[in-house]
Short mmCIF file of C-alpha atoms in Angstrom, two decimals:
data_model
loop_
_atom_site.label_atom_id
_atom_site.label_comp_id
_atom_site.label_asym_id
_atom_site.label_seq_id
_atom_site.Cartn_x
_atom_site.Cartn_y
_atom_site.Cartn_z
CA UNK P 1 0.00 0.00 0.00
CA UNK P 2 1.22 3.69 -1.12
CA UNK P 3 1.35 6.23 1.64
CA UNK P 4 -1.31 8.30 -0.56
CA UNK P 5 -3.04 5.16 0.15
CA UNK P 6 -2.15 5.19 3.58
CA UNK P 7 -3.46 8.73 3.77
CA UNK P 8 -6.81 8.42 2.40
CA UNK P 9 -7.74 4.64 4.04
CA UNK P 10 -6.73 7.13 7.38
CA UNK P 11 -9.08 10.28 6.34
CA UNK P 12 -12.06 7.25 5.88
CA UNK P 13 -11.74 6.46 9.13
CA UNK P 14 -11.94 9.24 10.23
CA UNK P 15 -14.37 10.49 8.35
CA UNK P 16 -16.46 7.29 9.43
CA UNK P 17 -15.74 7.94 13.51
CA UNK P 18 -17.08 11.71 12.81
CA UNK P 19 -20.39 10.63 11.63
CA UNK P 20 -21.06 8.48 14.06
CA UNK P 21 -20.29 11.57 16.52
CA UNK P 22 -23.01 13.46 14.89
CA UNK P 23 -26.03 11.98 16.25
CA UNK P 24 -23.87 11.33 19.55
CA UNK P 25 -23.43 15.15 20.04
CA UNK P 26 -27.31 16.17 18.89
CA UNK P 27 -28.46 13.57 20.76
CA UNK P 28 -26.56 15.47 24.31
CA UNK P 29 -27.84 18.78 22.97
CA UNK P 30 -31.20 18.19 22.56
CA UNK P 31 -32.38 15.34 25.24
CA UNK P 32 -30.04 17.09 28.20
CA UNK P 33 -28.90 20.87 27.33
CA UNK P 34 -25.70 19.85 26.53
CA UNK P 35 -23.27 21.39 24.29
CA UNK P 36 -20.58 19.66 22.96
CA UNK P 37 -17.38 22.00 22.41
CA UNK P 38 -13.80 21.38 21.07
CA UNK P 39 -11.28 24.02 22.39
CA UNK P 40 -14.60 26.08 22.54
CA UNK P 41 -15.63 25.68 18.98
CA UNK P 42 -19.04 23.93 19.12
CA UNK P 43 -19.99 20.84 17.40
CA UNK P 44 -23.45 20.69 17.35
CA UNK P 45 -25.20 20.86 13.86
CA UNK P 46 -21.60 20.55 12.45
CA UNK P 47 -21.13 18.34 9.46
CA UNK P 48 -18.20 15.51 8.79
CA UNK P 49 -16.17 17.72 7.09
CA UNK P 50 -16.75 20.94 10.00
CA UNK P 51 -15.66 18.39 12.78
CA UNK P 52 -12.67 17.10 11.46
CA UNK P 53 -11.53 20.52 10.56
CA UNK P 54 -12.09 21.63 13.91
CA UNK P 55 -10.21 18.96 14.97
CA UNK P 56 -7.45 19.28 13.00
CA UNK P 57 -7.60 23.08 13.29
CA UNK P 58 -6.08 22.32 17.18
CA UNK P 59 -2.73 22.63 15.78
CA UNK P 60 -2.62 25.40 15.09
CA UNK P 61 -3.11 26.06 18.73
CA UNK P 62 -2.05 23.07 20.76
CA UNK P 63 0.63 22.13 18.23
CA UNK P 64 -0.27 19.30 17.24
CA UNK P 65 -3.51 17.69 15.70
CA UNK P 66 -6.21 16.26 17.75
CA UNK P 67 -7.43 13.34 16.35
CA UNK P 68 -11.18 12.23 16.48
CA UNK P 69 -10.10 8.75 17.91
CA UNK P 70 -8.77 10.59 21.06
CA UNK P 71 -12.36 12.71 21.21
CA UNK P 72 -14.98 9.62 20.12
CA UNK P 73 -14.20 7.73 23.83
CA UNK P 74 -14.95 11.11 25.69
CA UNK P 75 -17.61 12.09 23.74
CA UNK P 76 -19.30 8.32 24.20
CA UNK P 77 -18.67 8.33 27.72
CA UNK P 78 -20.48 11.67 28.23
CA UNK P 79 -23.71 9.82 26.58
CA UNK P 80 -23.21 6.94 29.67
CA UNK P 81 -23.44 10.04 32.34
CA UNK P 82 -26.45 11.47 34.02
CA UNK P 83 -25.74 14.94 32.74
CA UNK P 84 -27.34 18.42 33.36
CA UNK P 85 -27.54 21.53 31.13
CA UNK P 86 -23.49 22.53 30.55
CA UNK P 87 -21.06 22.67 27.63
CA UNK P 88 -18.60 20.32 27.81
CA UNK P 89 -15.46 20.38 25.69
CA UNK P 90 -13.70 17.54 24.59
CA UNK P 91 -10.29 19.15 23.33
CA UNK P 92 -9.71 20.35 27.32
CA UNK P 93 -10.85 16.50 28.24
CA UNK P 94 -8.63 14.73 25.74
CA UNK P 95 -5.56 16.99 26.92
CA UNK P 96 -5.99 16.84 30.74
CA UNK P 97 -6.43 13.21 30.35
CA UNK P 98 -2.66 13.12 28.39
CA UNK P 99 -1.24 15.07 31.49
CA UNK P 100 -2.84 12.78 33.92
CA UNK P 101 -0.72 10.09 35.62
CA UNK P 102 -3.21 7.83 37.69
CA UNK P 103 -3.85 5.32 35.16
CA UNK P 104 -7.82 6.37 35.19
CA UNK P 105 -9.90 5.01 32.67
CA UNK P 106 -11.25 7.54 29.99
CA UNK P 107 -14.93 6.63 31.90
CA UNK P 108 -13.45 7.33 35.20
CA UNK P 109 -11.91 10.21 34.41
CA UNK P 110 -14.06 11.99 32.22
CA UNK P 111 -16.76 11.45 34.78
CA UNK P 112 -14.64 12.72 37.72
CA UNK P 113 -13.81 15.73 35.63
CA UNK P 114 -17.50 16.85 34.62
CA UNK P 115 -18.96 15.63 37.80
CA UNK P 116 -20.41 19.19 38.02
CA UNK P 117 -22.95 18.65 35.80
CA UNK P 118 -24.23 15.27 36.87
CA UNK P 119 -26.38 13.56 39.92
CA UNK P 120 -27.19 15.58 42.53
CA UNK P 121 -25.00 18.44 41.26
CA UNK P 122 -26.53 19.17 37.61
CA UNK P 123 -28.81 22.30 37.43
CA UNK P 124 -32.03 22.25 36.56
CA UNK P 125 -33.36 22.47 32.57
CA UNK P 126 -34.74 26.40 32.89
CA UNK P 127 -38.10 27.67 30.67
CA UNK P 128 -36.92 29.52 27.32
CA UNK P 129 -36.28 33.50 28.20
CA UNK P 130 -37.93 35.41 25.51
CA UNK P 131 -36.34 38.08 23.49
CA UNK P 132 -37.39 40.67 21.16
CA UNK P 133 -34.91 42.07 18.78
CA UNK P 134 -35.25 46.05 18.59
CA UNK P 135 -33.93 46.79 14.97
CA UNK P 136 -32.43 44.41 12.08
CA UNK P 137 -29.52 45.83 10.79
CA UNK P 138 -26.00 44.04 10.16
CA UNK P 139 -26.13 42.59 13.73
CA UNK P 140 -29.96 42.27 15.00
CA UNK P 141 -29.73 39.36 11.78
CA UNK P 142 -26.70 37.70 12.88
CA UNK P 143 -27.96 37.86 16.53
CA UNK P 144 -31.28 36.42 15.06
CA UNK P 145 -29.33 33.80 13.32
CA UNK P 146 -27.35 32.98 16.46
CA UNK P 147 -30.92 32.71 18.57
CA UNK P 148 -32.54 30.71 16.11
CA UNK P 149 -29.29 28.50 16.21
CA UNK P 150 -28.98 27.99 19.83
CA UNK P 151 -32.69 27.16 20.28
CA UNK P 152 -32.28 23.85 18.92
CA UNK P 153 -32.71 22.65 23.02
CA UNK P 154 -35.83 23.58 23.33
CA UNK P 155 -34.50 25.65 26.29
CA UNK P 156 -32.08 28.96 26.85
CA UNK P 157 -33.26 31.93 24.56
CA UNK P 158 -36.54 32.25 22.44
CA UNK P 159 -36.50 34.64 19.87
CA UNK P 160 -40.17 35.78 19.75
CA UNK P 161 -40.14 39.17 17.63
CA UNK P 162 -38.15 41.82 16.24
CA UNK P 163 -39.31 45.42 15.82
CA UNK P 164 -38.95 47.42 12.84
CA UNK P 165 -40.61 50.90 11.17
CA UNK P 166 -42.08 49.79 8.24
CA UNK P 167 -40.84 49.89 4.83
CA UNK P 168 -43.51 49.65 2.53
CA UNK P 169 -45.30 46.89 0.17
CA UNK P 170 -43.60 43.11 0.74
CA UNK P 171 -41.62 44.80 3.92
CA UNK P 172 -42.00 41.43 5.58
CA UNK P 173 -40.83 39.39 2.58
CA UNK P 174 -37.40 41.71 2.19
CA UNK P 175 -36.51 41.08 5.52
CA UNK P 176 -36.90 37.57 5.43
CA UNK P 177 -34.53 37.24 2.50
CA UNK P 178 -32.13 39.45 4.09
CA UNK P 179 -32.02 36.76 6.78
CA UNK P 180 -32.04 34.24 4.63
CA UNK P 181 -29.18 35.71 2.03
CA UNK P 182 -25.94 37.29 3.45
CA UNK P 183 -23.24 38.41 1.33
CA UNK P 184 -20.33 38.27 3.75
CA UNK P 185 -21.72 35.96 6.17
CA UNK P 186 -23.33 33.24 3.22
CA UNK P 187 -26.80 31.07 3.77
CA UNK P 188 -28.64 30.95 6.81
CA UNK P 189 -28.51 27.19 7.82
CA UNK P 190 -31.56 26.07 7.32
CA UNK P 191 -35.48 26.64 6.69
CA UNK P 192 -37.10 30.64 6.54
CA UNK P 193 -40.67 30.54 5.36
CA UNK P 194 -42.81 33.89 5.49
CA UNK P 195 -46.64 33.89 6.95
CA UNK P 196 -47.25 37.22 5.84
CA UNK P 197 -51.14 36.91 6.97
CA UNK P 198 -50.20 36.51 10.50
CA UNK P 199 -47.29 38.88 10.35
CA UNK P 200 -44.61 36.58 11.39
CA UNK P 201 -41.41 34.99 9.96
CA UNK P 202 -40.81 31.22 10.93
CA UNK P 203 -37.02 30.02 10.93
CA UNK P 204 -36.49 26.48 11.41
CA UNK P 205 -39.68 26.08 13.16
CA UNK P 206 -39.22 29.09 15.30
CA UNK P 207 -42.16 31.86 14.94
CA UNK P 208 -40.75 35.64 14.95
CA UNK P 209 -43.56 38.24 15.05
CA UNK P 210 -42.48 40.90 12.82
CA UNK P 211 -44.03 44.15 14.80
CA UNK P 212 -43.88 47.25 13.11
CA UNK P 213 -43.16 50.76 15.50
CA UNK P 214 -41.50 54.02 15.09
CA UNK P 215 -41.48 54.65 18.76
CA UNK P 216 -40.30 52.09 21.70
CA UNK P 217 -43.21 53.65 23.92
CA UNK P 218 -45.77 52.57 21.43
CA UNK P 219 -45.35 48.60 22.06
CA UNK P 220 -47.30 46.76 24.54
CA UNK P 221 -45.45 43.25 24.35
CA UNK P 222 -47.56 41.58 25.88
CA UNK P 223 -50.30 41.52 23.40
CA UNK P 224 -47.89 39.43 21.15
CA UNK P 225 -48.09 36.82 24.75
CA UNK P 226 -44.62 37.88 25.38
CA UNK P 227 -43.11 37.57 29.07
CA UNK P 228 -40.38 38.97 31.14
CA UNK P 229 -38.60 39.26 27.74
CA UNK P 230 -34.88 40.19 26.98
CA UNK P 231 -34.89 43.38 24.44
CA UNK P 232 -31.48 43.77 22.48
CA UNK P 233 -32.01 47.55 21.04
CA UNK P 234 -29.54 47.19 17.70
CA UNK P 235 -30.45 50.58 16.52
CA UNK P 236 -27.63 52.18 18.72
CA UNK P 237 -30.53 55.22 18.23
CA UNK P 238 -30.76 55.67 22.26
CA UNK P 239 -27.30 55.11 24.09
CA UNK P 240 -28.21 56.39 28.10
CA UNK P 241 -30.18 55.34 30.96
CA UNK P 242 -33.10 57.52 29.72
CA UNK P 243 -33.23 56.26 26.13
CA UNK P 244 -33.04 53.28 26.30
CA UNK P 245 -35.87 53.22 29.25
CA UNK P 246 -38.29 53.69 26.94
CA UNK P 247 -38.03 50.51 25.45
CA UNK P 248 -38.78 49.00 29.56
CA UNK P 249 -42.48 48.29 28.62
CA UNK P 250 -45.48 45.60 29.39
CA UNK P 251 -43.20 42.34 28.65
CA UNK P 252 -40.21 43.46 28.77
CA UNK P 253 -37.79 43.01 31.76
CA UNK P 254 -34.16 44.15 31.13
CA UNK P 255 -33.04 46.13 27.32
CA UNK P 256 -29.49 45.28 26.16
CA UNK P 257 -27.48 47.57 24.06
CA UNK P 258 -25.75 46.68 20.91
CA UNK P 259 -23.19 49.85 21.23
CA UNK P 260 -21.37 51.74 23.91
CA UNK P 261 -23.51 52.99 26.69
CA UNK P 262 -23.20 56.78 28.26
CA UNK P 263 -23.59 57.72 31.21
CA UNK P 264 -24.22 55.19 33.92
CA UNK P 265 -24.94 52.26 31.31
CA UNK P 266 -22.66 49.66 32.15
CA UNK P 267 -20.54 48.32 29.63
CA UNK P 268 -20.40 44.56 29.30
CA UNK P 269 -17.17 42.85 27.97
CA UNK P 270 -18.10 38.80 28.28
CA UNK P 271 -15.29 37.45 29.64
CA UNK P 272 -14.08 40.06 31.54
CA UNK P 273 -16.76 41.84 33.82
CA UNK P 274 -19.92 39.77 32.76
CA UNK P 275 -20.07 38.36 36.28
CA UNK P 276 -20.45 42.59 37.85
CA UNK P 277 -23.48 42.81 36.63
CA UNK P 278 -26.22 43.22 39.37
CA UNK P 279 -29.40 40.68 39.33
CA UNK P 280 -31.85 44.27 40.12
CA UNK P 281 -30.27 45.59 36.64
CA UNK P 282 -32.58 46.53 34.14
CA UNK P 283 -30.42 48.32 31.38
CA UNK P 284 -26.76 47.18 29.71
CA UNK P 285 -24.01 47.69 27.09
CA UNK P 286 -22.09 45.51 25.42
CA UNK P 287 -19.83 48.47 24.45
CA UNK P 288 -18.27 47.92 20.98
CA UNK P 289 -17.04 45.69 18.54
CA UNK P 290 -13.73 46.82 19.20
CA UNK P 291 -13.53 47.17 23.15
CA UNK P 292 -14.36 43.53 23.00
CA UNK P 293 -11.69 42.83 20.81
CA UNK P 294 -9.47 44.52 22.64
CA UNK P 295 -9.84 43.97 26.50
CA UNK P 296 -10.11 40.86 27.25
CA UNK P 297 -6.19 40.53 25.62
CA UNK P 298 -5.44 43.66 27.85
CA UNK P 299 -6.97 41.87 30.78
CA UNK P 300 -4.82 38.77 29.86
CA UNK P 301 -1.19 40.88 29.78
CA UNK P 302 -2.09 43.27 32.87
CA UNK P 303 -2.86 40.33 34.70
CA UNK P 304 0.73 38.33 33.60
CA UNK P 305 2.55 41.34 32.95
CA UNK P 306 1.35 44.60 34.24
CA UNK P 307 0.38 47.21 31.93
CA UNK P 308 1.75 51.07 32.58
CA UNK P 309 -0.04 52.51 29.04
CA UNK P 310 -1.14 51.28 26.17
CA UNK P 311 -2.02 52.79 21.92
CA UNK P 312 -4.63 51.24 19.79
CA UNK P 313 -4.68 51.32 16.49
CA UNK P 314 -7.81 50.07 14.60
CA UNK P 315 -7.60 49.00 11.31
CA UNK P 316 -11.48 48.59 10.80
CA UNK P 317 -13.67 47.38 8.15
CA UNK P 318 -16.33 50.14 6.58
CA UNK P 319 -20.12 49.80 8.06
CA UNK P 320 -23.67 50.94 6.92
CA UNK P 321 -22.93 54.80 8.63
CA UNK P 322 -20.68 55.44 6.15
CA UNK P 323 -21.08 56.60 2.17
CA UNK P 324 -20.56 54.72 -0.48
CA UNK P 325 -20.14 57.45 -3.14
CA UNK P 326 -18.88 61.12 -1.93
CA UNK P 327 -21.65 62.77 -0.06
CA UNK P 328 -22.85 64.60 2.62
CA UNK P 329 -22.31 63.07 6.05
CA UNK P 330 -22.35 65.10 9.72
CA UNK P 331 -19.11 63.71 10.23
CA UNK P 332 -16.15 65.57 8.30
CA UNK P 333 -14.43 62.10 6.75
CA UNK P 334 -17.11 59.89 6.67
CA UNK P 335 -18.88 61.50 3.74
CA UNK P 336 -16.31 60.15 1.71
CA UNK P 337 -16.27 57.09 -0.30
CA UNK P 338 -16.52 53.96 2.07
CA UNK P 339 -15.02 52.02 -0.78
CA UNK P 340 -12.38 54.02 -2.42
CA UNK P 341 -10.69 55.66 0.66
CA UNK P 342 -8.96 54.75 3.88
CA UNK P 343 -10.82 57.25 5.83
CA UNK P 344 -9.58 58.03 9.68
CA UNK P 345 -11.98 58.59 11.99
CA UNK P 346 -12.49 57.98 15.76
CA UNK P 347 -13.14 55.29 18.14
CA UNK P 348 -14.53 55.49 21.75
CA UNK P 349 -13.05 51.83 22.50
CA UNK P 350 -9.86 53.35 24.31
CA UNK P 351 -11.70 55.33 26.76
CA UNK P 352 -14.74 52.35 26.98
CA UNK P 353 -12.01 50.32 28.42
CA UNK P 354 -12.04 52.27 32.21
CA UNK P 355 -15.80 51.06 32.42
CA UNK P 356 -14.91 47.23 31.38
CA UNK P 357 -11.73 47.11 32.96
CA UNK P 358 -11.63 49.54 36.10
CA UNK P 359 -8.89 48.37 38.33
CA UNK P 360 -6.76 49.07 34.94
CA UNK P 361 -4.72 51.75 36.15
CA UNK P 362 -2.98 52.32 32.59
CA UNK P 363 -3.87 55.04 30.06
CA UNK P 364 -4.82 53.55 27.01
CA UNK P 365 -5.38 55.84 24.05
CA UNK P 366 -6.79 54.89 20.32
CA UNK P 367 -7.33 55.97 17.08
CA UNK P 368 -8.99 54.43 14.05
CA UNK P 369 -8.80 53.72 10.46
CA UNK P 370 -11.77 52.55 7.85
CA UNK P 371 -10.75 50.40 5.50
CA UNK P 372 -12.61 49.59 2.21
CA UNK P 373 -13.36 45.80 3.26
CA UNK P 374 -16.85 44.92 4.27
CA UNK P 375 -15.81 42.70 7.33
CA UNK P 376 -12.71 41.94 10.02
CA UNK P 377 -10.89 44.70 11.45
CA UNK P 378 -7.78 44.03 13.28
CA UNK P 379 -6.71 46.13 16.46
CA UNK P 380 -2.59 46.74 16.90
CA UNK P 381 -2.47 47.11 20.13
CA UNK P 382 0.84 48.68 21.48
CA UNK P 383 1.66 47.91 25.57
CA UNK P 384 4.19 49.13 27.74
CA UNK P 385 4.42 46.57 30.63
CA UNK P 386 5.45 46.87 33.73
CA UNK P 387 8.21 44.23 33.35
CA UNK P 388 10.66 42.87 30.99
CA UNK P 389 10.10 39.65 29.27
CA UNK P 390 10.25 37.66 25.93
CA UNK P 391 8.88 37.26 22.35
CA UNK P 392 8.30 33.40 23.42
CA UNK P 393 7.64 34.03 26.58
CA UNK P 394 4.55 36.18 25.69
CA UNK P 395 3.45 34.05 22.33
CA UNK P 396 3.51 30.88 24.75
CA UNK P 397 1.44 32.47 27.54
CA UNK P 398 -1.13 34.05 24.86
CA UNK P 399 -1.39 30.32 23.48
CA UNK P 400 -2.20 28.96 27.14
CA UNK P 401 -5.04 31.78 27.94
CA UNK P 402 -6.46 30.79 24.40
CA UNK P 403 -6.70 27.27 25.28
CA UNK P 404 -7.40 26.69 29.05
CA UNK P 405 -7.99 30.17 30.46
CA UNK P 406 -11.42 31.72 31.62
CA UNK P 407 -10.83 33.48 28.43
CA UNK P 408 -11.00 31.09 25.88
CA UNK P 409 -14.39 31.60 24.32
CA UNK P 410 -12.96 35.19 23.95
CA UNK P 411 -9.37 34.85 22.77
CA UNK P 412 -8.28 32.67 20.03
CA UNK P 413 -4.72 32.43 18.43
CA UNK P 414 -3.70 31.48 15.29
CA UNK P 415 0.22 31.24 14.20
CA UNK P 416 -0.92 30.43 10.47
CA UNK P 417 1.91 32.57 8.29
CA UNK P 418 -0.36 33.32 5.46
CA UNK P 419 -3.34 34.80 7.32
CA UNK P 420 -5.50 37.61 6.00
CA UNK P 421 -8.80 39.53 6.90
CA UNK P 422 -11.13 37.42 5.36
CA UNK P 423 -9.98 34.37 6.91
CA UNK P 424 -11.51 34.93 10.26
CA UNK P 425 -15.19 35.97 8.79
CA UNK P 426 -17.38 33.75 11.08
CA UNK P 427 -14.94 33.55 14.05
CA UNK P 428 -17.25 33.23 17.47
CA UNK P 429 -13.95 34.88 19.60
CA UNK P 430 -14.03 38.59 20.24
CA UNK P 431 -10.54 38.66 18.81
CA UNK P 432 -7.83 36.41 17.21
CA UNK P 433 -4.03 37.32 18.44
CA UNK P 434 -1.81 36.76 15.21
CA UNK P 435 1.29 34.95 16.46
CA UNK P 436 3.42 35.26 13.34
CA UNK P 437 3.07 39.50 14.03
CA UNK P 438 3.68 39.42 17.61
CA UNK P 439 6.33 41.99 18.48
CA UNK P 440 8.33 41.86 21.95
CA UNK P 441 11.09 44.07 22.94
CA UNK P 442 11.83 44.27 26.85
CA UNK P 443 9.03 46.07 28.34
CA UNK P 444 7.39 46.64 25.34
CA UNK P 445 4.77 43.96 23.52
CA UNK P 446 2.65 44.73 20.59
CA UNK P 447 0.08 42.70 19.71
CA UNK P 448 -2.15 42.42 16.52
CA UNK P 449 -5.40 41.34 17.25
CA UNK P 450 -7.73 40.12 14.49
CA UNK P 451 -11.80 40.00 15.28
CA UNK P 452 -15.08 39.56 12.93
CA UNK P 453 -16.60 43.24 13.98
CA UNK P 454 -20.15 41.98 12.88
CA UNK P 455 -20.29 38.17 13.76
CA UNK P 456 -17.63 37.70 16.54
CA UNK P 457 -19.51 41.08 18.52
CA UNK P 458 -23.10 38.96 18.04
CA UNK P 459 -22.08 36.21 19.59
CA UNK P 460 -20.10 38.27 22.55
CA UNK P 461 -23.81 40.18 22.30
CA UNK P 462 -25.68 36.63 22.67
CA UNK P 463 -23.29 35.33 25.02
CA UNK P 464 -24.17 38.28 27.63
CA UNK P 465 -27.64 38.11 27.04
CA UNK P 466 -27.48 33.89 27.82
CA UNK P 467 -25.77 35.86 31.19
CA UNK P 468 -28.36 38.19 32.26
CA UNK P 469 -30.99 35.67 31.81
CA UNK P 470 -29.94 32.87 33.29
CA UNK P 471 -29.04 30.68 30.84
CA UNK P 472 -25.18 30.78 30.55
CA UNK P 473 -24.44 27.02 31.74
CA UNK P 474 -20.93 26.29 33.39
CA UNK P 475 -18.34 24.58 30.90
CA UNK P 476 -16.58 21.13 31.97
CA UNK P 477 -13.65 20.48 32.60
CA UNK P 478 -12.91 23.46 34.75
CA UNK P 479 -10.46 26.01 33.45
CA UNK P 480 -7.45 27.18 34.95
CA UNK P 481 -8.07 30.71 37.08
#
């Protein structure tokens, strides 16, 4: 036998092991709550092809490729265990088994290491929390896509309507296909039908009521038979306390912000300060594309390193507030061609950081940069630390924090040579640290952080909102503090 032989008899194994995961991890997800995650990618509704990819995509961050005959036993002796709502990530269990010297069995020690989530110890299954989208620009669809994907349970978050001023003959039918039909972002995974007599758009089985208002005070919510609901204001049109109160009406317990708050708005960085926010809370930010990008890195060196002061620099993708021909705009740049001009403008992420990140004592300034690419920015942020150390020192400890940190879901590293923008459109992490550009010198360390500005801020957006409602379930194993 050839070794191209060799190779693809190996990939048909593979391939054959992965399929019989599928049904394995929707099985978890949909009986018990569970979600299945390799170093915090999730593999639920994830094809052959998407799993071993993932899989083999671990090298780039462990080193070395994880292979789905080290996952399968894990993953089939999670279906053996009396489990409770959690996610529960293989890659961590597969390499905390390796470094494990008492000769457990993968049943024994998979069980011992997710015992959180089973017996007497698992949580209970919680109702759905409703939530009604407020605007459906660039991200109220993705959210919407994200909802509609994480419903698959039964339980967690319900997307019940969106609210929208109305646009005219078909309005309905145009914002279905914009849901269905993205041009950066591709198809939307599965069914969209429109029931334009009733007013509502059903996505893979789950009915939106499409409600049509030019002022939040106008809605009562509950005449739709909506409860206690989650509102996630994407218009960015109200941005303080008294604003966005207006949208705090019959049905609707706490509004969540899709842009930096002012004022006393807290701003909510998952990852980093999710766990301040007060239960009596009504009204939240999840600041900006960027400060999410960039803090929960900042958090990471401070935290190893000490940080005296910091630059940004954001290199940022054009968006919908911008022209795309030469013409008037209230800002003085912005006016200008969107796709024919690097246009510099400001950002508010450098001084947003002081609200995520308080016991930060460093200044951090920032400036910013439009670019004429429709998605993926990258932030260059430049840190003076408050110690000497290494190129390898710092590439090895970002690696760790990407991998087994409370920060995983938010930082993810990639030392790929060739990378560019568009390879990171549809990455879930708030920001991607580019190895092969890491700079050190002494006290100084400046990092280049790659993030998806429209999809990898949803699912920061979704993942606070799973927060504030109760329905953010503990991961398994534990990560390292």
């Amino acid at each position: 036998m050839t070794v191209n032989d060799d190779s693809f008899t190996n990939w048909k194994i593979r391939e054959e092991i992965a399929e019989s995961m599928i049904p394995l991890i929707g099985k978890l997800h949909r009986e018990r709550d569970v979600t299945v995650l390799l170093h915090s990618r999730s593999l639920v509704n994830k094809s052959v092809v998407s799993i071993l990819k993932t899989h083999r995509f671990a090298r780039q961050i462990a080193g070395a490729e994880l292979s789905v005959t080290e996952t399968m036993p894990f993953l089939q002796a999670l279906t053996a265990l009396d489990l409770g709502p959690s996610q529960i990530d293989l890659g961590m269990l597969a390499t905390m088994y390796k470094a494990d010297e008492r000769g457990l069995s993968v049943e024994e020690f998979t069980a011992e290491a997710v015992a959180g989530a089973t017996g007497a110890n698992k949580i209970e299954r919680r109702e759905p929390r409703d939530v009604v989208l407020y605007g459906f620009g660039r991200i109220g669809r993705l959210v919407a896509r994200l909802l509609i994907e994480k419903a698959g349970s039964g339980n967690g978050l319900r997307l019940r309507a969106i609210v929208v001023r109305g646009g005219g003959a078909q309005d309905i039918v145009k914002r279905a296909s914009l849901l269905r039909r993205d041009s950066i972002h591709g198809q939307f995974q599965g069914t969209i039908t429109v029931d334009e007599d009733n007013g509502m758009i059903v996505a893979n089985g789950n009915a939106i009521k499409v409600i049509y208002a030019d002022d939040p005070a106008s809605v009562d919510y509950t005449e739709y038979g909506i409860r206690d609901a989650i509102l996630i204001d994407n218009t960015g049109k109200w941005r303080d306390r008294e604003g966005l109160s207006r949208h705090l009406r019959p049905g609707i317990e706490k509004v969540v912000l899709t842009a930096p708050g002012k004022g006393d708005v807290p701003n909510i960085v998952h990852g980093v300060n999710h766990d301040t926010v007060k239960p009596e809370e009504r009204i939240l930010s999840c600041a900006s594309c960027t400060t999410n990008a960039i803090v929960p890195p900042l958090k990471a060196m401070d935290d190893e390193y000490g940080v005296l002061r910091g630059h940004v620099e954001t290199v940022h993708s054009f968006t919908n507030d911008q022209n795309l021909l030469d013409n008037y705009h209230k800002s003085d740049r912005r006016g200008r061609s969107a796709a024919l001009n690097m246009v510099i403008t400001e950002t508010g992420a450098a001084s947003a950081v002081a609200k995520a990140l308080p016991d930060l004592k460093a200044k951090i300034s920032g400036s910013s940069i439009r670019v004429p690419v429709p998605d993926v920015s990258i932030a260059i942020l430049n840190l003076q630390l408050a110690r000497e150390t290494t190129r390898e020192e710092v590439h090895d400890y970002l690696r760790e924090v990407s991998l087994a940190s409370p920060l995983k879901r938010q930082i993810d590293f990639i030392t790929a040579p060739d990378a560019v923008s568009s390879d990171f459109i549809g990455s879930r992490h708030a920001s991607i640290v580019d190895a092969g550009a890491l700079k050190v010198d002494g006290d100084n360390a400046i990092l280049y952080l790659w993030y998806d500005n429209e999809f990898g801020y949803s699912c920061q957006v979704v993942r606070v909102v799973q927060h504030v409602s109760g329905v953010e379930y503990p991961t398994y194993p534990a990560t390292a503090v």
